[in-house]
Coordinates of N, CA and C in Angstrom, one line a residue:
Chain A
N16 N 210.3 -25.3 -51.6 CA 210.4 -25.0 -52.9 C 211.8 -24.3 -53.2
A17 N 212.8 -25.1 -53.9 CA 213.9 -24.6 -54.1 C 214.0 -23.4 -55.2
G18 N 213.2 -23.5 -56.2 CA 213.2 -22.7 -57.3 C 214.4 -22.8 -58.2
V19 N 215.4 -21.9 -58.3 CA 216.4 -22.0 -59.3 C 217.7 -21.9 -58.2
T20 N 218.5 -22.9 -58.4 CA 219.7 -23.0 -57.5 C 220.9 -23.1 -58.2
Q21 N 221.8 -22.0 -57.9 CA 223.1 -21.9 -58.6 C 224.1 -22.3 -57.7
T22 N 225.3 -23.0 -58.3 CA 226.5 -23.3 -57.5 C 227.7 -23.0 -58.4
P23 N 228.7 -22.4 -57.8 CA 228.9 -22.1 -56.4 C 228.3 -20.7 -56.3
K24 N 228.4 -20.1 -55.1 CA 227.9 -18.8 -54.8 C 229.2 -17.7 -55.0
F25 N 230.3 -18.2 -54.7 CA 231.6 -17.4 -54.9 C 232.7 -18.4 -55.4
Q26 N 233.5 -17.7 -56.4 CA 234.6 -18.4 -57.0 C 235.7 -17.5 -57.3
V27 N 236.8 -17.9 -57.0 CA 238.1 -17.1 -57.5 C 238.9 -18.1 -58.4
L28 N 239.2 -17.6 -59.5 CA 239.9 -18.3 -60.7 C 241.0 -17.6 -60.9
K29 N 242.2 -18.3 -61.3 CA 243.3 -17.8 -62.0 C 243.1 -17.6 -63.5
T30 N 243.7 -16.7 -64.1 CA 243.5 -16.4 -65.5 C 244.1 -17.8 -66.2
G31 N 243.2 -18.3 -67.0 CA 243.4 -19.4 -68.0 C 242.8 -20.7 -67.4
Q32 N 242.3 -20.6 -66.0 CA 241.7 -21.7 -65.5 C 240.2 -22.0 -66.1
S33 N 239.7 -23.1 -66.0 CA 238.5 -23.4 -66.4 C 237.5 -23.8 -65.2
M34 N 236.2 -23.5 -65.4 CA 235.3 -24.0 -64.5 C 233.9 -24.0 -65.1
T35 N 233.0 -24.7 -64.4 CA 231.5 -24.8 -64.7 C 230.7 -24.3 -63.7
L36 N 229.7 -23.3 -64.1 CA 228.6 -22.9 -63.2 C 227.5 -23.8 -63.4
Q37 N 227.0 -24.1 -62.3 CA 225.7 -25.0 -62.3 C 224.6 -24.4 -62.0
C38 N 223.3 -24.8 -62.8 CA 222.2 -24.1 -62.5 C 221.0 -25.3 -62.5
A39 N 220.2 -25.4 -61.6 CA 219.1 -26.2 -61.7 C 217.8 -25.6 -61.3
Q40 N 216.7 -26.0 -61.9 CA 215.5 -25.5 -61.5 C 214.4 -26.6 -61.3
D41 N 213.5 -26.3 -60.4 CA 212.6 -27.4 -60.1 C 211.2 -27.1 -60.3
M42 N 211.0 -26.1 -61.3 CA 209.6 -25.6 -61.6 C 209.1 -26.1 -63.0
N43 N 209.8 -27.0 -63.5 CA 209.4 -27.7 -64.8 C 209.3 -26.6 -66.0
H44 N 210.1 -25.6 -65.9 CA 210.3 -24.5 -67.0 C 211.0 -25.1 -68.2
N45 N 210.6 -24.7 -69.3 CA 211.1 -25.0 -70.6 C 212.5 -24.1 -71.1
S46 N 212.3 -22.8 -70.5 CA 213.4 -21.9 -70.9 C 214.3 -21.6 -69.8
M47 N 215.7 -21.5 -70.2 CA 216.7 -21.2 -69.0 C 217.5 -20.2 -69.8
Y48 N 218.3 -19.5 -68.8 CA 219.0 -18.2 -69.2 C 220.3 -18.2 -68.3
W49 N 221.4 -17.6 -68.9 CA 222.5 -17.2 -68.1 C 222.7 -15.8 -68.5
Y50 N 222.9 -15.0 -67.5 CA 223.2 -13.6 -67.7 C 224.5 -13.2 -66.8
R51 N 225.1 -12.2 -67.3 CA 226.2 -11.5 -66.4 C 225.8 -10.1 -66.0
Q52 N 226.2 -9.7 -64.9 CA 226.0 -8.4 -64.5 C 227.1 -7.6 -64.0
D53 N 227.5 -6.5 -64.7 CA 228.6 -5.7 -64.5 C 228.1 -4.4 -64.0
P54 N 228.9 -3.6 -63.1 CA 228.3 -2.3 -62.8 C 227.9 -1.5 -64.0
G55 N 226.8 -0.8 -64.0 CA 226.4 0.1 -64.9 C 226.0 -0.5 -66.3
M56 N 226.0 -1.8 -66.3 CA 225.6 -2.4 -67.6 C 224.4 -3.4 -67.5
G57 N 223.7 -3.3 -66.5 CA 222.6 -4.2 -66.2 C 223.0 -5.7 -66.4
L58 N 221.9 -6.4 -66.8 CA 222.0 -7.8 -66.9 C 222.3 -8.1 -68.6
R59 N 223.2 -8.7 -68.9 CA 223.4 -8.9 -70.3 C 223.2 -10.4 -70.6
L60 N 222.7 -10.8 -71.5 CA 222.3 -12.2 -71.7 C 223.5 -13.1 -72.4
I61 N 224.0 -14.0 -71.8 CA 225.1 -14.7 -72.3 C 224.6 -15.9 -73.3
Y62 N 223.8 -16.6 -72.8 CA 223.2 -17.9 -73.7 C 221.8 -18.1 -73.1
Y63 N 220.9 -18.7 -73.9 CA 219.7 -19.2 -73.4 C 219.2 -20.4 -74.1
S64 N 218.3 -21.1 -73.5 CA 217.9 -22.5 -73.9 C 216.3 -22.3 -73.8
A65 N 215.7 -22.5 -75.1 CA 214.3 -22.4 -75.1 C 213.6 -23.9 -74.7
S66 N 214.4 -24.9 -75.0 CA 214.0 -26.2 -74.6 C 215.0 -27.2 -74.5
E67 N 214.8 -28.3 -73.8 CA 215.9 -29.2 -73.7 C 216.4 -29.7 -75.1
G68 N 217.8 -29.5 -75.1 CA 218.4 -30.0 -76.4 C 218.8 -28.8 -77.3
T69 N 218.3 -27.5 -77.0 CA 218.7 -26.4 -77.8 C 219.2 -25.4 -77.0
T70 N 220.1 -24.6 -77.6 CA 220.7 -23.5 -77.0 C 221.0 -22.3 -78.0
D71 N 220.8 -21.0 -77.5 CA 221.2 -20.0 -78.6 C 222.0 -18.9 -78.0
K72 N 222.8 -18.2 -78.7 CA 223.6 -17.1 -78.2 C 222.8 -15.9 -77.9
G73 N 223.4 -15.2 -76.8 CA 222.7 -13.9 -76.4 C 223.7 -12.9 -76.9
E74 N 223.6 -11.8 -76.0 CA 224.5 -10.7 -76.4 C 225.9 -10.8 -76.4
V75 N 226.4 -11.6 -75.3 CA 227.8 -11.5 -75.1 C 228.2 -13.1 -74.9
P76 N 228.2 -13.9 -76.0 CA 228.6 -15.3 -75.8 C 230.0 -15.6 -75.8
N77 N 230.9 -14.9 -76.2 CA 232.2 -15.1 -76.5 C 232.9 -15.4 -75.3
G78 N 233.6 -16.6 -75.2 CA 234.5 -17.1 -74.0 C 233.6 -18.0 -73.2
Y79 N 232.4 -18.3 -73.6 CA 231.6 -19.2 -72.8 C 230.9 -20.4 -73.6
N80 N 230.5 -21.3 -73.1 CA 229.8 -22.5 -73.6 C 228.8 -22.9 -72.5
V81 N 227.5 -23.5 -73.2 CA 226.6 -24.0 -72.3 C 226.1 -25.3 -72.6
S82 N 225.5 -26.0 -71.6 CA 225.0 -27.4 -72.0 C 223.7 -27.3 -71.2
R83 N 222.5 -27.7 -72.1 CA 221.3 -28.1 -71.4 C 221.3 -29.5 -71.2
L84 N 221.7 -29.9 -70.0 CA 221.9 -31.3 -69.7 C 220.5 -32.1 -69.7
N85 N 219.5 -31.5 -69.5 CA 218.2 -32.0 -69.3 C 217.2 -30.8 -69.0
K86 N 215.9 -31.2 -68.8 CA 215.0 -30.0 -68.7 C 215.4 -29.3 -67.3
R87 N 215.9 -29.7 -66.4 CA 216.2 -29.1 -65.2 C 217.5 -28.4 -65.1
E88 N 218.4 -28.8 -65.8 CA 219.9 -28.2 -65.6 C 220.3 -27.5 -66.9
F89 N 221.1 -26.4 -66.5 CA 221.6 -25.5 -67.6 C 223.0 -25.0 -67.0
S90 N 224.0 -25.6 -67.7 CA 225.4 -25.1 -67.1 C 226.2 -24.3 -67.9
L91 N 227.1 -23.5 -67.4 CA 227.8 -22.4 -68.2 C 229.3 -22.8 -67.9
R92 N 230.1 -22.8 -69.1 CA 231.4 -23.1 -68.8 C 232.4 -22.1 -69.3
L93 N 233.2 -21.7 -68.6 CA 234.4 -20.9 -68.9 C 235.6 -21.8 -69.2
E94 N 236.0 -21.9 -70.4 CA 237.1 -22.8 -70.9 C 238.6 -22.3 -70.4
S95 N 238.7 -21.0 -70.6 CA 239.8 -20.3 -70.3 C 239.7 -19.0 -69.6
A96 N 239.5 -18.8 -68.3 CA 239.0 -17.6 -67.7 C 239.9 -16.4 -67.9
A97 N 239.3 -15.3 -68.2 CA 240.1 -14.0 -68.3 C 239.5 -13.0 -67.3
P98 N 240.3 -12.1 -67.0 CA 240.0 -11.0 -66.0 C 238.5 -10.3 -66.4
S99 N 238.4 -10.0 -67.7 CA 237.2 -9.5 -68.3 C 236.0 -10.3 -68.0
Q100 N 236.1 -11.6 -67.5 CA 234.8 -12.4 -67.1 C 234.5 -12.3 -65.7
T101 N 235.4 -11.4 -65.0 CA 235.0 -11.0 -63.6 C 233.6 -10.5 -63.6
S102 N 232.6 -11.1 -62.9 CA 231.4 -10.5 -62.9 C 230.4 -11.2 -61.9
V103 N 229.1 -10.9 -61.8 CA 228.1 -11.6 -61.2 C 227.3 -12.3 -62.1
Y104 N 227.2 -13.6 -62.0 CA 226.4 -14.5 -63.0 C 225.1 -14.9 -62.4
F105 N 224.1 -14.7 -63.2 CA 222.7 -15.1 -62.8 C 222.2 -16.3 -63.8
C106 N 221.7 -17.1 -63.2 CA 220.9 -18.1 -64.0 C 219.3 -17.8 -63.7
A107 N 218.5 -18.1 -64.8 CA 217.2 -17.8 -64.6 C 216.4 -18.9 -65.4
S108 N 215.1 -19.1 -64.9 CA 214.2 -20.0 -65.9 C 212.7 -19.4 -66.1
R109 N 212.1 -19.8 -67.0 CA 210.7 -19.4 -67.0 C 210.0 -20.4 -67.9
S110 N 208.6 -20.4 -67.9 CA 207.7 -21.1 -68.7 C 207.5 -20.2 -69.9
T111 N 207.7 -20.7 -71.2 CA 207.4 -19.8 -72.4 C 206.5 -20.6 -73.3
N112 N 205.8 -21.6 -72.8 CA 204.9 -22.3 -73.8 C 203.7 -21.5 -74.0
R113 N 202.8 -21.9 -75.0 CA 201.7 -21.3 -75.4 C 200.7 -21.1 -74.3
R114 N 200.6 -22.1 -73.5 CA 199.6 -22.0 -72.4 C 200.1 -21.4 -71.2
L115 N 201.1 -21.1 -71.0 CA 201.7 -20.5 -69.8 C 203.0 -19.8 -70.2
N116 N 202.9 -18.4 -69.9 CA 204.3 -17.6 -70.3 C 204.4 -16.9 -69.1
T117 N 205.6 -17.2 -68.3 CA 205.6 -16.6 -67.0 C 206.8 -15.5 -67.0
E118 N 207.0 -14.9 -65.9 CA 208.1 -14.0 -65.6 C 209.5 -15.1 -65.5
A119 N 210.5 -14.4 -65.5 CA 211.9 -15.2 -65.2 C 212.1 -15.4 -63.6
F120 N 212.4 -16.5 -63.2 CA 212.8 -16.8 -61.9 C 214.4 -16.9 -61.7
F121 N 214.9 -16.1 -60.9 CA 216.3 -16.1 -60.8 C 216.9 -16.8 -59.7
G122 N 218.3 -17.4 -59.8 CA 219.0 -17.8 -58.8 C 219.6 -16.6 -58.1
Q123 N 220.3 -17.1 -57.0 CA 221.0 -15.9 -56.1 C 222.2 -15.4 -56.7
G124 N 222.7 -16.0 -57.8 CA 223.9 -15.3 -58.3 C 225.2 -16.1 -57.9
T125 N 226.2 -16.0 -58.8 CA 227.4 -16.4 -58.6 C 228.5 -15.4 -58.7
R126 N 229.3 -15.0 -57.7 CA 230.3 -14.0 -57.7 C 231.6 -14.6 -58.3
L127 N 231.9 -14.2 -59.4 CA 233.2 -14.9 -59.9 C 234.3 -13.7 -60.3
T128 N 235.3 -14.0 -59.6 CA 236.6 -13.2 -59.7 C 237.6 -13.8 -60.4
V129 N 238.2 -13.3 -61.5 CA 239.4 -13.9 -62.2 C 240.6 -13.1 -62.0
V130 N 241.6 -13.6 -61.6 CA 242.8 -12.8 -61.2 C 243.9 -13.2 -62.0
Chain B
A3 N 217.7 -7.6 -83.2 CA 217.4 -8.2 -82.0 C 216.7 -7.0 -81.1
Q4 N 216.0 -7.4 -80.2 CA 215.3 -6.3 -79.3 C 216.2 -5.5 -78.5
K5 N 215.7 -4.4 -78.1 CA 216.5 -3.5 -77.4 C 215.6 -2.8 -76.3
V6 N 216.2 -2.7 -75.1 CA 215.5 -2.0 -73.9 C 216.5 -0.8 -73.5
T7 N 215.9 0.4 -73.4 CA 216.6 1.5 -73.1 C 216.1 2.2 -71.8
Q8 N 216.8 2.2 -70.8 CA 216.5 3.1 -69.6 C 217.4 4.2 -69.4
A9 N 217.0 5.2 -69.9 CA 217.8 6.3 -70.0 C 218.4 7.1 -68.8
Q10 N 217.7 6.8 -67.7 CA 217.9 7.4 -66.3 C 218.8 6.4 -65.6
T11 N 220.0 6.8 -65.5 CA 221.0 6.0 -64.9 C 220.7 6.1 -63.3
E12 N 220.6 7.3 -62.8 CA 220.4 7.3 -61.4 C 219.3 8.4 -61.1
I13 N 218.5 8.1 -60.1 CA 217.6 9.1 -59.7 C 217.5 9.2 -58.1
S14 N 217.6 10.5 -57.7 CA 217.5 10.6 -56.1 C 216.4 11.6 -55.8
V15 N 215.7 10.9 -54.9 CA 214.3 11.7 -54.4 C 214.4 11.7 -52.9
V16 N 213.5 12.6 -52.4 CA 213.2 12.5 -51.0 C 212.1 12.0 -50.6
E17 N 211.9 11.2 -49.6 CA 210.9 10.4 -49.2 C 209.6 11.1 -49.4
K18 N 208.6 10.4 -49.8 CA 207.2 10.8 -50.1 C 207.0 11.5 -51.4
E19 N 208.2 11.8 -52.1 CA 208.0 12.2 -53.5 C 207.5 11.2 -54.4
D20 N 206.9 11.6 -55.6 CA 206.6 10.5 -56.5 C 207.8 10.5 -57.6
V21 N 207.9 9.3 -58.1 CA 209.1 9.1 -59.0 C 208.6 8.3 -60.2
T22 N 209.0 8.5 -61.3 CA 208.7 7.7 -62.5 C 210.0 7.2 -63.1
L23 N 210.1 5.9 -63.4 CA 211.3 5.4 -64.1 C 210.8 4.9 -65.5
D24 N 211.6 5.4 -66.5 CA 211.4 5.4 -67.9 C 212.1 4.1 -68.4
C25 N 211.2 3.5 -69.3 CA 211.6 2.3 -70.1 C 211.1 2.4 -71.5
V26 N 212.0 2.5 -72.5 CA 211.6 2.4 -73.9 C 212.2 1.1 -74.6
Y27 N 211.4 0.5 -75.5 CA 211.8 -0.7 -76.0 C 211.7 -0.7 -77.4
E28 N 212.4 -1.6 -78.1 CA 212.3 -1.7 -79.6 C 212.2 -3.3 -80.0
T29 N 211.2 -3.5 -80.8 CA 211.0 -5.0 -81.2 C 210.3 -5.0 -82.6
R30 N 210.6 -6.0 -83.3 CA 209.7 -6.2 -84.7 C 208.6 -7.2 -84.4
D31 N 208.7 -7.9 -83.3 CA 207.7 -8.9 -83.1 C 206.3 -8.3 -82.8
T32 N 205.1 -8.9 -82.9 CA 203.9 -8.4 -82.5 C 203.5 -8.8 -81.3
T33 N 204.0 -10.0 -81.0 CA 203.8 -10.7 -79.6 C 205.2 -10.6 -78.8
Y34 N 205.0 -9.9 -77.6 CA 206.2 -9.9 -76.8 C 205.7 -9.6 -75.3
Y35 N 206.6 -9.7 -74.4 CA 206.4 -9.5 -73.0 C 207.4 -8.5 -72.4
L36 N 206.8 -7.6 -71.6 CA 207.6 -6.7 -70.8 C 207.5 -6.9 -69.4
F37 N 208.6 -6.6 -68.7 CA 208.9 -7.0 -67.2 C 209.4 -5.9 -66.6
W38 N 209.3 -5.6 -65.3 CA 209.9 -4.9 -64.3 C 210.5 -5.8 -63.3
Y39 N 211.8 -5.5 -62.8 CA 212.4 -6.2 -61.7 C 213.0 -5.1 -60.7
K40 N 213.1 -5.6 -59.5 CA 213.8 -4.7 -58.4 C 214.9 -5.5 -58.0
Q41 N 216.1 -4.8 -57.8 CA 217.4 -5.3 -57.3 C 217.7 -4.5 -56.0
P42 N 217.3 -5.1 -54.9 CA 217.7 -4.1 -53.6 C 219.2 -4.5 -53.3
P43 N 219.8 -3.8 -52.6 CA 221.2 -3.8 -52.1 C 221.7 -5.2 -51.8
S44 N 220.8 -6.1 -51.4 CA 221.1 -7.5 -51.1 C 221.5 -8.3 -52.4
G45 N 221.1 -7.9 -53.5 CA 221.5 -8.4 -54.7 C 220.5 -9.3 -55.4
E46 N 219.4 -9.8 -54.9 CA 218.5 -10.6 -55.6 C 217.6 -9.9 -56.4
L47 N 217.0 -10.7 -57.4 CA 216.2 -10.0 -58.5 C 214.7 -10.2 -58.0
V48 N 214.0 -9.2 -57.7 CA 212.6 -9.4 -57.4 C 211.7 -9.0 -58.4
F49 N 210.8 -9.8 -58.9 CA 209.8 -9.7 -59.9 C 208.7 -8.7 -59.5
L50 N 208.4 -7.7 -60.4 CA 207.5 -6.8 -60.0 C 206.2 -6.8 -60.9
I51 N 206.3 -7.0 -62.2 CA 205.2 -6.9 -63.1 C 205.6 -7.6 -64.5
R52 N 204.5 -8.2 -65.0 CA 204.6 -8.8 -66.5 C 203.6 -8.3 -67.3
R53 N 203.7 -7.7 -68.5 CA 202.7 -7.4 -69.3 C 203.0 -7.8 -70.7
N54 N 201.9 -8.4 -71.4 CA 202.0 -8.9 -72.7 C 201.7 -7.7 -73.7
S55 N 202.0 -8.0 -75.1 CA 201.9 -6.8 -75.9 C 200.4 -6.7 -76.4
F56 N 199.4 -7.5 -75.9 CA 198.1 -7.2 -76.2 C 197.2 -6.8 -75.1
D57 N 197.9 -6.5 -74.1 CA 197.3 -5.8 -73.0 C 197.9 -4.6 -72.6
E58 N 197.1 -3.5 -73.0 CA 197.8 -2.2 -72.8 C 197.0 -1.5 -71.5
Q59 N 196.3 -2.2 -70.8 CA 195.7 -1.6 -69.6 C 196.8 -1.3 -68.5
N60 N 196.8 -0.2 -68.2 CA 197.6 0.3 -66.9 C 197.3 -0.5 -65.7
E61 N 198.4 -0.6 -64.7 CA 198.0 -1.4 -63.6 C 198.6 -0.6 -62.5
I62 N 197.9 -0.8 -61.4 CA 198.2 -0.2 -60.2 C 198.2 -1.3 -59.1
S63 N 199.3 -1.3 -58.3 CA 199.4 -2.2 -57.1 C 200.0 -1.4 -55.9
G64 N 199.2 -1.1 -55.1 CA 199.6 -0.3 -53.8 C 200.1 1.1 -54.4
R65 N 201.3 1.2 -54.0 CA 201.9 2.7 -54.4 C 202.7 2.6 -55.9
Y66 N 202.6 1.2 -56.4 CA 203.3 1.0 -57.7 C 202.2 1.3 -58.8
S67 N 202.7 1.8 -60.0 CA 201.7 1.8 -61.1 C 202.6 1.8 -62.3
W68 N 202.0 1.2 -63.4 CA 202.7 1.0 -64.7 C 201.8 1.5 -65.9
N69 N 202.5 2.3 -66.7 CA 201.9 2.8 -67.9 C 202.4 2.2 -69.0
F70 N 201.7 1.4 -70.0 CA 202.1 0.7 -71.0 C 201.6 1.4 -72.3
Q71 N 202.3 2.0 -73.2 CA 202.0 2.6 -74.4 C 202.6 2.1 -75.6
K72 N 202.0 1.3 -76.3 CA 202.5 0.8 -77.6 C 203.0 1.9 -78.6
S73 N 202.1 3.0 -78.5 CA 202.3 4.0 -79.7 C 203.7 4.7 -79.4
T74 N 204.2 4.6 -78.2 CA 205.4 5.3 -78.0 C 206.5 4.2 -77.5
S75 N 206.2 3.0 -77.7 CA 207.1 1.8 -77.2 C 207.6 2.1 -75.7
S76 N 206.8 2.4 -74.8 CA 207.2 2.7 -73.6 C 206.5 1.9 -72.6
F77 N 207.2 1.6 -71.5 CA 206.5 0.8 -70.2 C 207.1 1.5 -69.0
N78 N 206.4 2.6 -68.5 CA 207.0 3.4 -67.5 C 206.5 2.9 -66.0
F79 N 207.3 3.1 -65.1 CA 206.9 2.6 -63.8 C 207.0 3.8 -62.8
T80 N 205.9 4.0 -62.0 CA 205.8 5.1 -61.2 C 205.6 4.6 -59.6
I81 N 206.5 5.2 -58.8 CA 206.2 4.9 -57.5 C 205.7 6.1 -56.8
T82 N 204.6 6.0 -56.2 CA 203.8 7.1 -55.5 C 204.3 7.2 -53.9
A83 N 204.6 8.2 -53.5 CA 204.9 8.5 -52.0 C 206.1 7.5 -51.7
S84 N 207.2 7.7 -52.3 CA 208.4 6.9 -52.1 C 208.8 6.7 -50.9
Q85 N 209.4 5.5 -50.5 CA 209.9 5.3 -49.2 C 211.5 4.8 -49.3
V86 N 212.1 4.9 -48.3 CA 213.4 4.5 -48.2 C 213.6 3.1 -48.5
V87 N 212.8 2.2 -48.3 CA 212.8 0.8 -48.8 C 212.8 0.6 -50.2
D88 N 212.2 1.7 -51.0 CA 212.2 1.6 -52.3 C 213.6 1.7 -53.0
S89 N 214.5 2.2 -52.3 CA 215.9 2.5 -52.8 C 216.5 1.1 -53.3
A90 N 216.8 1.1 -54.7 CA 217.2 -0.2 -55.2 C 217.5 0.1 -56.8
V91 N 218.0 -0.8 -57.4 CA 218.2 -0.7 -59.0 C 217.0 -1.3 -59.6
Y92 N 216.3 -0.7 -60.6 CA 215.1 -1.3 -61.3 C 215.4 -1.6 -62.6
F93 N 215.0 -2.7 -63.0 CA 215.4 -3.1 -64.3 C 214.1 -3.4 -65.2
C94 N 214.1 -3.0 -66.4 CA 213.0 -3.2 -67.5 C 213.6 -4.4 -68.3
A95 N 212.6 -5.2 -68.8 CA 213.2 -6.4 -69.7 C 212.1 -6.6 -70.7
L96 N 212.6 -7.2 -71.9 CA 211.6 -7.5 -72.9 C 211.9 -8.9 -73.5
S97 N 211.0 -9.6 -73.6 CA 211.0 -11.1 -74.3 C 210.3 -11.1 -75.5
E98 N 210.8 -11.4 -76.7 CA 210.1 -11.7 -77.9 C 209.7 -13.1 -78.0
G99 N 209.1 -13.4 -79.1 CA 208.4 -14.7 -79.3 C 209.5 -15.8 -79.4
N100 N 210.6 -15.6 -79.6 CA 211.7 -16.7 -79.7 C 212.3 -16.9 -78.2
N101 N 211.6 -16.3 -77.2 CA 212.2 -16.6 -75.7 C 213.4 -15.9 -75.3
D102 N 214.0 -15.3 -76.2 CA 215.2 -14.3 -75.9 C 214.6 -13.2 -75.0
M103 N 215.4 -13.0 -73.9 CA 214.9 -12.0 -72.8 C 216.0 -11.0 -72.5
R104 N 215.8 -9.9 -72.9 CA 216.8 -8.9 -72.6 C 216.6 -7.7 -71.6
F105 N 217.6 -7.2 -70.9 CA 217.3 -6.2 -69.9 C 217.9 -4.9 -70.3
G106 N 217.3 -3.8 -69.7 CA 217.9 -2.7 -69.8 C 219.1 -2.5 -68.9
A107 N 219.7 -1.3 -68.9 CA 220.9 -1.1 -68.1 C 220.5 -0.9 -66.7
G108 N 219.4 -0.5 -66.4 CA 218.8 -0.4 -64.9 C 219.0 1.1 -64.5
T109 N 218.1 1.4 -63.6 CA 218.1 2.8 -63.0 C 218.2 2.6 -61.5
R110 N 219.2 3.2 -61.0 CA 219.5 3.3 -59.5 C 218.6 4.3 -58.9
L111 N 217.7 3.9 -58.0 CA 216.9 4.8 -57.3 C 217.2 4.9 -55.8
T112 N 217.6 6.1 -55.4 CA 217.9 6.4 -54.0 C 216.8 7.3 -53.4
V113 N 216.1 6.9 -52.3 CA 215.1 7.5 -51.7 C 215.8 8.0 -50.4
K114 N 215.8 9.3 -50.2 CA 216.5 9.9 -48.9 C 215.4 10.1 -48.1
P115 N 215.7 10.0 -46.7 CA 214.7 10.2 -45.5 C 214.6 11.7 -45.4

């Protein structure tokens, strides 16, 4: 059981570079999430997707774009990385349909440094 | 939008003491879900409990217990007879009906031997 898989685990970018963080889940969950974690600020929601084909902004969406490629995959793209985007990024998924509403299952995180 | 407040940034206790972590939430929805997660020093997020807005029963699981009170919009977490292995950052989270899921800033618990 892979659960939620994030790639890469570590990444260093130069200011202005772009990259995509990948996330895939194998639990047939409808909802997926991207969070960033900074010291003292907890987990802040960047974007979420309640179902395939839909995405919504969270608390801190500026500087990011997302794609819900299919039910399994939800990617996060930084078009022009900035030092302020240095953070640990977590992807999560959960079932939120009427019959089954679960907790969120998290990936292992991606530690991103922008220099 | 919903909001979760964990006013205690850091707590330090001595092993075997009881400790309560506070969580206060704000929401306009009548249907919502509350969660607690633990993040040990290794960094992964470990699920502890889920509670929906229609179920105000308190829950006990071993040394852990949770007190959900809609009247005060609180969902507090108590560890009885704390142990060094309980040292971690603990997060409270709230999900409303639109599936948006927000976390509090977390409480760092240090249990000293």
